[in-house]
Short mmCIF file of C-alpha atoms in Angstrom, two decimals:
data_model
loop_
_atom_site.label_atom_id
_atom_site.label_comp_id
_atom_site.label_asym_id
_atom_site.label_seq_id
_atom_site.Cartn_x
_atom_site.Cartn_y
_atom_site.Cartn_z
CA UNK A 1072 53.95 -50.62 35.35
CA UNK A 1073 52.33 -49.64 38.36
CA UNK A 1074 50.66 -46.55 36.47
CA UNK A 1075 48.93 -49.34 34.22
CA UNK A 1076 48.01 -51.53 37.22
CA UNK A 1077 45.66 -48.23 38.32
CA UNK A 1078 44.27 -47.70 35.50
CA UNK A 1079 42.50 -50.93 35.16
CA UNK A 1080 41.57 -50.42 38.68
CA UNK A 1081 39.54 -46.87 37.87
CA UNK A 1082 38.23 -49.08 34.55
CA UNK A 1083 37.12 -51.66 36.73
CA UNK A 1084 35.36 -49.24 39.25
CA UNK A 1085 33.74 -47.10 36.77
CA UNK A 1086 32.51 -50.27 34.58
CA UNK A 1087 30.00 -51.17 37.22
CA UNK A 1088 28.45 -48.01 37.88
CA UNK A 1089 27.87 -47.83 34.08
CA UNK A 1090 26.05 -50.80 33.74
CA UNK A 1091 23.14 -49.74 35.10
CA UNK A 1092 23.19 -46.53 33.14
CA UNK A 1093 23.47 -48.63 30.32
CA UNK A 1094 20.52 -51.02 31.14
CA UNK A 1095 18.29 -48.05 31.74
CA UNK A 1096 18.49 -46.87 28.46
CA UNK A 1097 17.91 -49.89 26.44
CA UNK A 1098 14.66 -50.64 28.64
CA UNK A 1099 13.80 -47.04 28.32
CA UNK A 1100 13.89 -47.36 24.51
CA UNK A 1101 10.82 -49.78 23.64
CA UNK A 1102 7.91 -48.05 24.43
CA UNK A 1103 9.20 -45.65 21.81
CA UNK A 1104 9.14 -48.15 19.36
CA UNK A 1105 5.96 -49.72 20.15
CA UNK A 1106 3.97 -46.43 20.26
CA UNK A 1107 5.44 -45.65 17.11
CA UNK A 1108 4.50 -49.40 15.13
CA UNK A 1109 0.31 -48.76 15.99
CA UNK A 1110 -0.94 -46.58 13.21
CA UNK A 1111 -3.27 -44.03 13.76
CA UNK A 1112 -7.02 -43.85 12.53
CA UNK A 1113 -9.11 -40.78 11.73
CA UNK A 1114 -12.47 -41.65 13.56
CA UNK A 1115 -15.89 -40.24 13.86
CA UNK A 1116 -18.71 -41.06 16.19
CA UNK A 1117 -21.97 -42.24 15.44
CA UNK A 1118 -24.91 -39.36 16.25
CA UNK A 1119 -28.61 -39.10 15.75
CA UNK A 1120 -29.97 -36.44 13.29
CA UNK A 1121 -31.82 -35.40 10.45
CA UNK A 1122 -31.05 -36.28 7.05
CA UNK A 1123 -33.45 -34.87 4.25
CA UNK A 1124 -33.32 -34.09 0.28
CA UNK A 1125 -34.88 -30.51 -0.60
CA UNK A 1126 -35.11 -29.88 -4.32
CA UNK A 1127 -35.18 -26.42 -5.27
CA UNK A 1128 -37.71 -25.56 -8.09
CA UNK A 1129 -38.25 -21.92 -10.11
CA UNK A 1130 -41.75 -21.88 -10.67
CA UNK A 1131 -43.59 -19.47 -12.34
CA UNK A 1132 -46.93 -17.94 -11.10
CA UNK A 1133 -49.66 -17.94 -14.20
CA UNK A 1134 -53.49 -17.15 -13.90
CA UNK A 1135 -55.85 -20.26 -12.79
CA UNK A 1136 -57.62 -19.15 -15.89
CA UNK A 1137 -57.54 -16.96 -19.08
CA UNK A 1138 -60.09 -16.21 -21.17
CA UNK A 1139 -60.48 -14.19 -24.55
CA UNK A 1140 -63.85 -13.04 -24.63
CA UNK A 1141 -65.60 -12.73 -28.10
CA UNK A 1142 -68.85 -11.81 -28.58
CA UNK A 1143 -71.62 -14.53 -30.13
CA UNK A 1144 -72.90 -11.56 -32.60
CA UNK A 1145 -71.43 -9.62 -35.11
CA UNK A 1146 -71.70 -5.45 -35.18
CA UNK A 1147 -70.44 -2.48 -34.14
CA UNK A 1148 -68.85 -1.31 -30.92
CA UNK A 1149 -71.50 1.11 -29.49
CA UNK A 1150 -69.72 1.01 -25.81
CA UNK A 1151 -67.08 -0.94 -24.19
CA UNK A 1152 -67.19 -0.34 -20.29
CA UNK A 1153 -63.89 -1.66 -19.11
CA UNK A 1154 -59.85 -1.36 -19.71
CA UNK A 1155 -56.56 -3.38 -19.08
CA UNK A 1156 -56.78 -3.47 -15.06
CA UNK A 1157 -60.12 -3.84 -14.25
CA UNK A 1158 -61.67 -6.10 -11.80
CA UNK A 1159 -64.44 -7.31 -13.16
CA UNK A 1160 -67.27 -9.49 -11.84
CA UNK A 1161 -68.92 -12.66 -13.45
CA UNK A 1162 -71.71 -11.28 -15.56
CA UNK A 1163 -71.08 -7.64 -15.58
CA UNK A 1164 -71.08 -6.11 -19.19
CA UNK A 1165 -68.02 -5.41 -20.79
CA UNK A 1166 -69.39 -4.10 -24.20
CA UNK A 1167 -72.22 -3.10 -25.66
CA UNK A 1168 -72.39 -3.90 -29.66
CA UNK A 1169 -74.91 -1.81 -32.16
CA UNK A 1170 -76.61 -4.40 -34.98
CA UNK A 1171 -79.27 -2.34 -36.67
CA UNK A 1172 -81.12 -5.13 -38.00
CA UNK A 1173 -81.57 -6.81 -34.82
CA UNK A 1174 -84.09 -4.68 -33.48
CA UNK A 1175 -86.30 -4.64 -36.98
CA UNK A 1176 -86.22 -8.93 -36.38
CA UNK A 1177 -86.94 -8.73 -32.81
CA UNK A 1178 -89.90 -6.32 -33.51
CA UNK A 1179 -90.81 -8.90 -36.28
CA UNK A 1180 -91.15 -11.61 -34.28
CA UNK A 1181 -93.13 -9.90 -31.91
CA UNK A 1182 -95.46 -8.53 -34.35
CA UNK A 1183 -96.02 -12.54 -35.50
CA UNK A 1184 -96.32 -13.59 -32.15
CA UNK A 1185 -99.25 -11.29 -31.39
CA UNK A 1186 -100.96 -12.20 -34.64
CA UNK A 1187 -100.39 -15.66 -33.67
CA UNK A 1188 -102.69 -15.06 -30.20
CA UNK A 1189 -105.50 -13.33 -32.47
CA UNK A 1190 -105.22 -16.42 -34.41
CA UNK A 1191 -105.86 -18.63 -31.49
CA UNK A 1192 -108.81 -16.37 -30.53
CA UNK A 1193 -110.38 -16.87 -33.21
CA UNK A 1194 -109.86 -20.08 -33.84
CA UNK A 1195 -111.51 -20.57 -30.14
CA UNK A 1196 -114.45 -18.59 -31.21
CA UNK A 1197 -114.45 -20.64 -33.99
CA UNK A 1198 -115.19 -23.33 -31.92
CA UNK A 1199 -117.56 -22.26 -29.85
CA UNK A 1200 -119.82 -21.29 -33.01
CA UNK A 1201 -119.48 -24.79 -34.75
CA UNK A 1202 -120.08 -26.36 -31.94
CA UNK A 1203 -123.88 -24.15 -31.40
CA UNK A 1204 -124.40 -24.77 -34.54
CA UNK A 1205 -124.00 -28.31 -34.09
CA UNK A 1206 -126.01 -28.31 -31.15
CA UNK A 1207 -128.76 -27.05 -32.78
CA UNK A 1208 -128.66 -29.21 -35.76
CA UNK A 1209 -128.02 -32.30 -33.95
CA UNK A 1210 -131.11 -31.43 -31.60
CA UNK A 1211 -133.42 -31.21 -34.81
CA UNK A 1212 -132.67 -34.06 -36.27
CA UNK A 1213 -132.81 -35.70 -32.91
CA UNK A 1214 -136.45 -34.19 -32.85
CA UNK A 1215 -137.85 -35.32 -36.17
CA UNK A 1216 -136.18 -38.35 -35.69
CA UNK A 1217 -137.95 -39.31 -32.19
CA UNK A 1218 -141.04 -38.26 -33.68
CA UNK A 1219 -140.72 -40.73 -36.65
CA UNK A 1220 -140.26 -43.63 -35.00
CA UNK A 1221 -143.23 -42.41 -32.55
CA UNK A 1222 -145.72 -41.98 -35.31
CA UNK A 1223 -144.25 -43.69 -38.84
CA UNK A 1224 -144.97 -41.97 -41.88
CA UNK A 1225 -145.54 -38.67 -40.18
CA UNK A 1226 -142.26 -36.71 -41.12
CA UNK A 1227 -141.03 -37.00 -44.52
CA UNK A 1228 -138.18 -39.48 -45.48
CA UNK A 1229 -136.16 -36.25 -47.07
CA UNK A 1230 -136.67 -34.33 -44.48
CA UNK A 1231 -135.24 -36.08 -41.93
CA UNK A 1232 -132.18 -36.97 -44.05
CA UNK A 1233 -131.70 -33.45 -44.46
CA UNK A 1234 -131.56 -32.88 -40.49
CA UNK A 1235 -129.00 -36.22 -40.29
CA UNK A 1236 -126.78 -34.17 -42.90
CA UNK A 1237 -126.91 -31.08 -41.15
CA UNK A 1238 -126.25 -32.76 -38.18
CA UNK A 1239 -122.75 -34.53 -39.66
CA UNK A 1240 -121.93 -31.31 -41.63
CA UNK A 1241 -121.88 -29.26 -38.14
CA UNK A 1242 -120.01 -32.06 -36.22
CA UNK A 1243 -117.29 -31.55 -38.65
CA UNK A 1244 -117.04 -27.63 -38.60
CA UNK A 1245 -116.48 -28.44 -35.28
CA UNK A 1246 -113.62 -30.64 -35.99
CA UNK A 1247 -112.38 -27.90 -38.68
CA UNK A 1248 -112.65 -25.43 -36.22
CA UNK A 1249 -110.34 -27.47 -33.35
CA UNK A 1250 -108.04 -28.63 -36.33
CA UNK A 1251 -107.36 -24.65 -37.16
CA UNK A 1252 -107.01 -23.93 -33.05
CA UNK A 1253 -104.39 -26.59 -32.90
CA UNK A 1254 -102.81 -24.76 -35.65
CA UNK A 1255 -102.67 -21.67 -34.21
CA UNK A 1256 -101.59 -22.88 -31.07
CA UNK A 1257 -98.68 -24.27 -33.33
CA UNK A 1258 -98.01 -21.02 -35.25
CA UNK A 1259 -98.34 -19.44 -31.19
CA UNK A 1260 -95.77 -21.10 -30.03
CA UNK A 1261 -92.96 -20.82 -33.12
CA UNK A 1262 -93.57 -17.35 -33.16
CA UNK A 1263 -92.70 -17.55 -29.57
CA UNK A 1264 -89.60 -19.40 -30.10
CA UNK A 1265 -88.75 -17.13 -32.96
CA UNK A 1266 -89.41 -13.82 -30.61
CA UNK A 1267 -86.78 -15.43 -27.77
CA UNK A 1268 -84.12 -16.24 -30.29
CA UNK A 1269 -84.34 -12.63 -31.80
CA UNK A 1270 -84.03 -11.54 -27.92
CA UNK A 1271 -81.68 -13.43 -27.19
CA UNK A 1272 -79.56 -12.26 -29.81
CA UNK A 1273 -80.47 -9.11 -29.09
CA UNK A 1274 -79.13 -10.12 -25.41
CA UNK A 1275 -76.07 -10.65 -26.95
CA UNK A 1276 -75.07 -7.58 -28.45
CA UNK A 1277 -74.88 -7.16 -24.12
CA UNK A 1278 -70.97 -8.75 -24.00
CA UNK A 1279 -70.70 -10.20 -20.08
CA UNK A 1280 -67.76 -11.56 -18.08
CA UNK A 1281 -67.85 -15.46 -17.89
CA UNK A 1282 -65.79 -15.75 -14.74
CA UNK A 1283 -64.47 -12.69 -12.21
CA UNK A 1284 -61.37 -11.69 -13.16
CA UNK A 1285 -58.83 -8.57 -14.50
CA UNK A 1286 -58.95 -7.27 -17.74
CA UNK A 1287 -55.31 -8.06 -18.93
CA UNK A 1288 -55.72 -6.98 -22.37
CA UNK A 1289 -58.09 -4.98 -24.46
CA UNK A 1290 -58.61 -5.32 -28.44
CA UNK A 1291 -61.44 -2.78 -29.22
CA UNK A 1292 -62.44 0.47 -28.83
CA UNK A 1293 -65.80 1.98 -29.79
CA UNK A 1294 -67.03 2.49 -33.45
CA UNK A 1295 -64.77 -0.90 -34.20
CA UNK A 1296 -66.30 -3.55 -36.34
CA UNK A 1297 -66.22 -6.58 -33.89
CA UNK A 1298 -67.02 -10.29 -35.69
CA UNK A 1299 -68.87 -12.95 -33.87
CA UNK A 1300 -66.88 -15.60 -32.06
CA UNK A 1301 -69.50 -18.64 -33.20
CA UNK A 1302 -66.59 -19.63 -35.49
CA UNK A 1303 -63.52 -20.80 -36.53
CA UNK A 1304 -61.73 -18.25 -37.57
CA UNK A 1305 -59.06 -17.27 -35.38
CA UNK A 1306 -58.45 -14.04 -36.92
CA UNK A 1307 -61.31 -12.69 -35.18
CA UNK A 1308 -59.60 -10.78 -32.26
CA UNK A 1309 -61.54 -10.82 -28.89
CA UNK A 1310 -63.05 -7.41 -27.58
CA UNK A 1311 -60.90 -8.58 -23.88
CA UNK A 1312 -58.70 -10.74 -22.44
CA UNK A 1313 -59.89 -12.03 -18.74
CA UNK A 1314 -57.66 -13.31 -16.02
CA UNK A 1315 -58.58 -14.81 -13.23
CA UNK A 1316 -55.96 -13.61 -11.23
CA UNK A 1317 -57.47 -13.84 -7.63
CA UNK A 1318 -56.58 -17.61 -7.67
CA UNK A 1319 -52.81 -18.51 -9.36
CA UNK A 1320 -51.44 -21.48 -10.67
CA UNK A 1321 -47.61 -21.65 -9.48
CA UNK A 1322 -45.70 -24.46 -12.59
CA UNK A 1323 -42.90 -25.49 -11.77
CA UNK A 1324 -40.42 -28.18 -14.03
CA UNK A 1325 -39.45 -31.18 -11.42
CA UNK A 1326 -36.56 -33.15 -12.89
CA UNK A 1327 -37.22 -36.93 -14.36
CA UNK A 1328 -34.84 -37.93 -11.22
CA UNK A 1329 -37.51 -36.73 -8.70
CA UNK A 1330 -40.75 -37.45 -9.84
CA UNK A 1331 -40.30 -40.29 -7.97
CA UNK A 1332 -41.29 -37.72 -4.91
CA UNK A 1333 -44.08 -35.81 -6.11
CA UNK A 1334 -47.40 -36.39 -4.53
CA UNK A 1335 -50.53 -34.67 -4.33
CA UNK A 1336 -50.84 -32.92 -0.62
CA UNK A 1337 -47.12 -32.28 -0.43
CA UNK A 1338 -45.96 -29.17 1.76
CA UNK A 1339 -44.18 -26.91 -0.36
CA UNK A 1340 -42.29 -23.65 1.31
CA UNK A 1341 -42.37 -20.91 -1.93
CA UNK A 1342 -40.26 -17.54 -1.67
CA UNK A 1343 -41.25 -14.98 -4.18
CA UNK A 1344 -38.34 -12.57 -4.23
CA UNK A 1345 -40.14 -9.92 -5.79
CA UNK A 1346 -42.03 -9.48 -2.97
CA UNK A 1347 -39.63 -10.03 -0.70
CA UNK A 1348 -42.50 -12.87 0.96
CA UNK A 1349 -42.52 -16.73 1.49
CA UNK A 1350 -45.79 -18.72 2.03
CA UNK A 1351 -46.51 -22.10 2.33
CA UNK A 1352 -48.90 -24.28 -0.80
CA UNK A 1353 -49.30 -27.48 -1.29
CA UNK A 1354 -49.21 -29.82 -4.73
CA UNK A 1355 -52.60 -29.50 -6.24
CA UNK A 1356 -51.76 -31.39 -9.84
CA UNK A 1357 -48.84 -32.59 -11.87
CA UNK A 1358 -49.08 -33.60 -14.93
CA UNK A 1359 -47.76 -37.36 -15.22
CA UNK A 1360 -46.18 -36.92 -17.88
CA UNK A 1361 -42.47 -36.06 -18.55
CA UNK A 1362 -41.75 -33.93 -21.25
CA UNK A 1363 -39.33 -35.49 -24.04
CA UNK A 1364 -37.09 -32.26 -24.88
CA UNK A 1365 -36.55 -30.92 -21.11
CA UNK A 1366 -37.19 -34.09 -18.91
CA UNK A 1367 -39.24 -32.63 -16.21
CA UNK A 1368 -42.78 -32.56 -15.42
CA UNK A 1369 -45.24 -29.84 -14.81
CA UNK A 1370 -46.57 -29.51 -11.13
CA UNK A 1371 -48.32 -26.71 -9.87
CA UNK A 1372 -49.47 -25.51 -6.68
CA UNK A 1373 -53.07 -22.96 -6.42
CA UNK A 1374 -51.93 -20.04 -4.70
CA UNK A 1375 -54.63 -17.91 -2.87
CA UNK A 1376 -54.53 -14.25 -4.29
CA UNK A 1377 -57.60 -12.42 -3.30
CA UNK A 1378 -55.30 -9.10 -2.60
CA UNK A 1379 -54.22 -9.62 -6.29
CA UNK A 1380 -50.63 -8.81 -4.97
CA UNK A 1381 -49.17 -11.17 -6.74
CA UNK A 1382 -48.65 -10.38 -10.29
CA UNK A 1383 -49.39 -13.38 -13.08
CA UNK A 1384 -45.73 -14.06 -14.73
CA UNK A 1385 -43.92 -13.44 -11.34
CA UNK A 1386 -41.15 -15.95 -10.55
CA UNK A 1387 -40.61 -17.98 -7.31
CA UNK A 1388 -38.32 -20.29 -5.64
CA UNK A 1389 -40.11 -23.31 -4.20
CA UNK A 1390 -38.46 -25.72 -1.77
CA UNK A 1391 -39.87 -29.48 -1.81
CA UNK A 1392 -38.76 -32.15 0.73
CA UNK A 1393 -38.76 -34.94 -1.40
CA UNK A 1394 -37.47 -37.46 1.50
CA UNK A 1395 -36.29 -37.06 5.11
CA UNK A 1396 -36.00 -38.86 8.14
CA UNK A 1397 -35.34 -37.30 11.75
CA UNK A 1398 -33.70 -38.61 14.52
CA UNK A 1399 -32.02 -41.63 13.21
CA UNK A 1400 -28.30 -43.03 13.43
CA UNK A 1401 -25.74 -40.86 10.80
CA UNK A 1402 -22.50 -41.73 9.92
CA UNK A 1403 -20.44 -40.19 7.52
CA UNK A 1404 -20.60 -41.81 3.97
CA UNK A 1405 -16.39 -41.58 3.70
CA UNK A 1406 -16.94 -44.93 6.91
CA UNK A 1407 -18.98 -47.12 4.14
CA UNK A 1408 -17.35 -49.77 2.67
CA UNK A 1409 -18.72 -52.07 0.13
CA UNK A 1410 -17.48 -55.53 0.25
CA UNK A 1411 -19.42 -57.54 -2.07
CA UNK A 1412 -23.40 -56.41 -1.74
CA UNK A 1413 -22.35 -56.01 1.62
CA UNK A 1414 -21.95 -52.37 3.53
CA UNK A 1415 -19.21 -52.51 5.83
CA UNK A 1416 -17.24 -50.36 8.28
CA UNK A 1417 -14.45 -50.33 10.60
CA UNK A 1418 -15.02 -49.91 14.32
CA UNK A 1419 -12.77 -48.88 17.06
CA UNK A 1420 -13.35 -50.48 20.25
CA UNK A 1421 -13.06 -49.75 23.63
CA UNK A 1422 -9.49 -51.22 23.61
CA UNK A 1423 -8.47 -49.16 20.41
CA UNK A 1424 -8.58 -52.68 18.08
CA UNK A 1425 -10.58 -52.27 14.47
CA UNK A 1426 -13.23 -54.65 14.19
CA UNK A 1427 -14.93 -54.74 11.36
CA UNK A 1428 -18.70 -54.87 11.11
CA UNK A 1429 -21.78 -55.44 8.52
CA UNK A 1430 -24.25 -52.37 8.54
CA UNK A 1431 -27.48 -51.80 6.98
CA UNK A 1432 -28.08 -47.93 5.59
CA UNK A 1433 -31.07 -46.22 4.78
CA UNK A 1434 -31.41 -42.52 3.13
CA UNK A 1435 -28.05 -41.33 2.02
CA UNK A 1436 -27.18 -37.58 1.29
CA UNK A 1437 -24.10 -36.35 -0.02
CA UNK A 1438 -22.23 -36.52 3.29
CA UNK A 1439 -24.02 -38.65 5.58
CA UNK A 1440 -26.01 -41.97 5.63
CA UNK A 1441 -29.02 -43.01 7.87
CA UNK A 1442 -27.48 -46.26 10.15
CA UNK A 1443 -30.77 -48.53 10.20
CA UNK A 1444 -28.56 -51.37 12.60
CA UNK A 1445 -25.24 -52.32 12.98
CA UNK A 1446 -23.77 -49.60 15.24
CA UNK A 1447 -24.81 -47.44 18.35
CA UNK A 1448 -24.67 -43.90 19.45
CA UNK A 1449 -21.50 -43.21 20.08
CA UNK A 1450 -19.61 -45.79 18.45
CA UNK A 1451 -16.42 -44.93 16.69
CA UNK A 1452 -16.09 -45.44 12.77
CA UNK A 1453 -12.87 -44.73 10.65
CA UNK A 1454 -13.43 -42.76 7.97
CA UNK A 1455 -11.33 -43.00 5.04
CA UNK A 1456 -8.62 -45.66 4.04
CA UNK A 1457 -9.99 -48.08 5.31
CA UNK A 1458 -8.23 -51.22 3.28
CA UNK A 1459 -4.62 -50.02 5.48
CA UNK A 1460 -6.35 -51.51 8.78
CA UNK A 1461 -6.83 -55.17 9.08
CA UNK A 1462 -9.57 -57.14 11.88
CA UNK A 1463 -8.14 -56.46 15.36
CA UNK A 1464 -5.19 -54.21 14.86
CA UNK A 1465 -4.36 -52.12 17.38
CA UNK A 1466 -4.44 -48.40 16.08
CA UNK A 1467 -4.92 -44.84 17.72
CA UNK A 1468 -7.78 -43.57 17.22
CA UNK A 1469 -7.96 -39.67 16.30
CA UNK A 1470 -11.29 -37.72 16.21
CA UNK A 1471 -12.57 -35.52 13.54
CA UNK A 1472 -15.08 -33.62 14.27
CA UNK A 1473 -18.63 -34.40 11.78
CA UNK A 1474 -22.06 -33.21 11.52
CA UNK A 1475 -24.98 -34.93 12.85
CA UNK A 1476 -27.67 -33.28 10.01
CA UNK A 1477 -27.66 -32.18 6.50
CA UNK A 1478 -29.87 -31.06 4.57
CA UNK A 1479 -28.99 -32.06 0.58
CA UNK A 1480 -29.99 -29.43 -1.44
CA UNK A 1481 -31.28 -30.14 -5.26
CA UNK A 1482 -31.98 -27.80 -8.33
CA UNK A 1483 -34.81 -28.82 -10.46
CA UNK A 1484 -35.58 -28.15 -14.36
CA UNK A 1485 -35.95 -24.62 -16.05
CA UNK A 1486 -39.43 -23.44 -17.15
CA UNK A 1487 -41.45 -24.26 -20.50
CA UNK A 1488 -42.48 -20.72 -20.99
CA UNK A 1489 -44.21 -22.75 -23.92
CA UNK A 1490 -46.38 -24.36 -21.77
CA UNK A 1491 -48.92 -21.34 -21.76
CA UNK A 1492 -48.60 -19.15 -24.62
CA UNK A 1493 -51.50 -17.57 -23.52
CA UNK A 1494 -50.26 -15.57 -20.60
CA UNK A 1495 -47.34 -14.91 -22.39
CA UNK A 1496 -49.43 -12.89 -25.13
CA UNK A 1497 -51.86 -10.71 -23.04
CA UNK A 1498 -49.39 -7.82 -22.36
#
């Protein structure tokens, strides 16, 4: 009995040191709990950086012009001066053709042009003896005529209508004689004409470059029988092909998507791998049109190529900024949230609560949008599942780590090697 009677006494000594024991751990407990009911939030800050769209073109480098040179007369190759690779200036002679028959005309004409002067000579000596004649006539008949009215009856009726006949009939050898100068003067000059279109034919047989270029392509060699270009017969082969390779026409195929972009005065960056060499051109022409089967449009750029180190049919890789901004607000594009037609995203405060706010974006690329208002530097957006946090829950907010810049890169069309068939054939 009495070993009972002490053992509720050692309960009832060691029951109130326990109760604080006790109390301490069920206090201790909820902070436990309530960190572990606020749900965490991956968050990013708002930066300031550049956000552009390149689009990556292959282009294609062709001549700024070709030219098959034919010759205006038909003959015979008597000398061809130049070969595939040779610079060439404008009007040097290429070729010299052999037409027989051309010199026999020329020296035709020429012979009918000088008898076309004596004509005129004589005609003008003509002239000068009609009108002597007339003189003299016209002063008899002036004579007999004063004296018949001075004394009446003293020269003969007959006589003095002989003189007025001879008179008329000189006056108009004079006109005969001027009528027959006028036509020699006419016969002069279509002689002449005749003699400069037998030269210049003759000229002809002299082939000369139209424009300074290469020689990409030669079709004749000497002794060939070489027909006229005046026609259409596109059989006829050329005697050469000229290039005009110092200046270069750079095509390249931009996509329907990005005409949108294309301007004239852009800033292209070009990288010809060849050559291991980038320059800088800008867009010259396009073609405003978009092509039906491979939905691009042609654009070229003039490339400077005095050096001629740049080969016609070369490739490059051409990078156009089609749209950029620099620095601006970004944000990821994973913080966007349509509701409605309205942009949204969810903030985290200064206390850790979401709020949720409208924002208005401007260029997007694939990762990041321009932030034209709504947010600040600095501020934090969630990013990603966004519809588990409601207006001014408490979260913890965890930072991921985002880029400030990008640069969206773009591939554009493949090339119409169709486009110039031209190029294509010279080699």
């Amino acid at each position: 009995m009495r070993k009972r009677s002490l053992s509720l006494f050692a309960m009832g000594l060691t029951l109130p040191a326990l109760l604080p024991v006790i109390s301490c751990s069920s206090h201790s407990a909820d902070p436990a709990e309530e960190s572990a009911s606020v749900p965490s939030a991956s968050v990013a800050r708002v930066q300031r950086g550049d956000i552009s769209h390149m689009l990556s073109l292959a282009g294609q480098f062709q001549p700024y012009q070709v030219v098959d040179v034919h010759p205006k007369v038909s003959g015979f190759m008597k000398k061809i001066n130049v070969d595939i690779g040779d610079k060439v200036r404008k009007g040097e002679v290429l070729a010299v053709l052999e037409v027989p028959e051309l010199q026999a005309q020329l020296e035709a004409s020429a012979f009918d042009m000088a008898q076309a002067r004596a004509e005129i000579t004589r005609a003008q000596h003509e002239i000068r003896r009609a009108e002597a004649v007339h003189a003299a006539e016209h002063l008899n008949y002036q004579r007999l005529l004063d004296t018949s009215k001075a004394q009446p009856g003293l020269v003969a009726q007959q006589e003095l209508d002989d003189a007025q006949s001879k008179d008329l009939s000189s006056a108009s050898q004079v006109d005969a004689a001027k009528a027959a100068a006028d036509a020699a003067q006419q016969h002069a000059e279509s002689a002449h004409a005749n003699n400069e279109r037998e030269q210049a034919i003759q000229d002809y047989t002299h082939v000369v470059a139209p424009i300074d270029g290469v020689v990409v392509w030669r079709y004749a060699d000497t002794g060939a029988l070489i027909q006229s270009g005046t026609n259409s017969n596109q059989q006829d082969l050329p005697i050469v092909r000229l290039a005009q390779s110092t200046l270069l026409r750079l095509r390249m195929p931009v996509p329907e998507d990005d005409v949108q972009y294309i301007h004239e005065g852009d800033t292209i960056r070009i990288r010809i791998d060849a050559l291991s060499r980038s320059i800088t051109g800008k867009i010259v022409r396009f073609t405003r049109n978009v092509n039906f089967e491979t939905r691009t449009m042609e654009t070229e750029v003039d490339v400077d190529n005095r050096d001629l180190s740049i080969a016609p049919g070369m490739y490059a890789n051409a990078r156009l900024a089609m749209a950029s901004v620099h620095d601006v607000l970004t944000l990821p594009v994973e913080a966007l949230v349509i509701h409605g037609s309205q942009q949204m995203v969810y903030v985290v405060d200064a206390q850790n609560r979401v709020r949720i706010r409208p924002v208005v974006v401007g260029l997007q690329a694939s990762k990041l949008a321009e932030v034209k208002s709504g947010l600040e530097e600095g501020d934090r957006v969630i990013v990603g599942g966004q519809d588990k946090y409601s207006d001014g829950e408490q979260v913890t907010s965890v930072l991921v780590p985002s880029q400030a810049s990008e640069e969206q890169k773009e591939s554009g069309g493949v090339i119409d090697m169709k486009a110039d068939d031209s190029n294509g054939g010279a080699q």
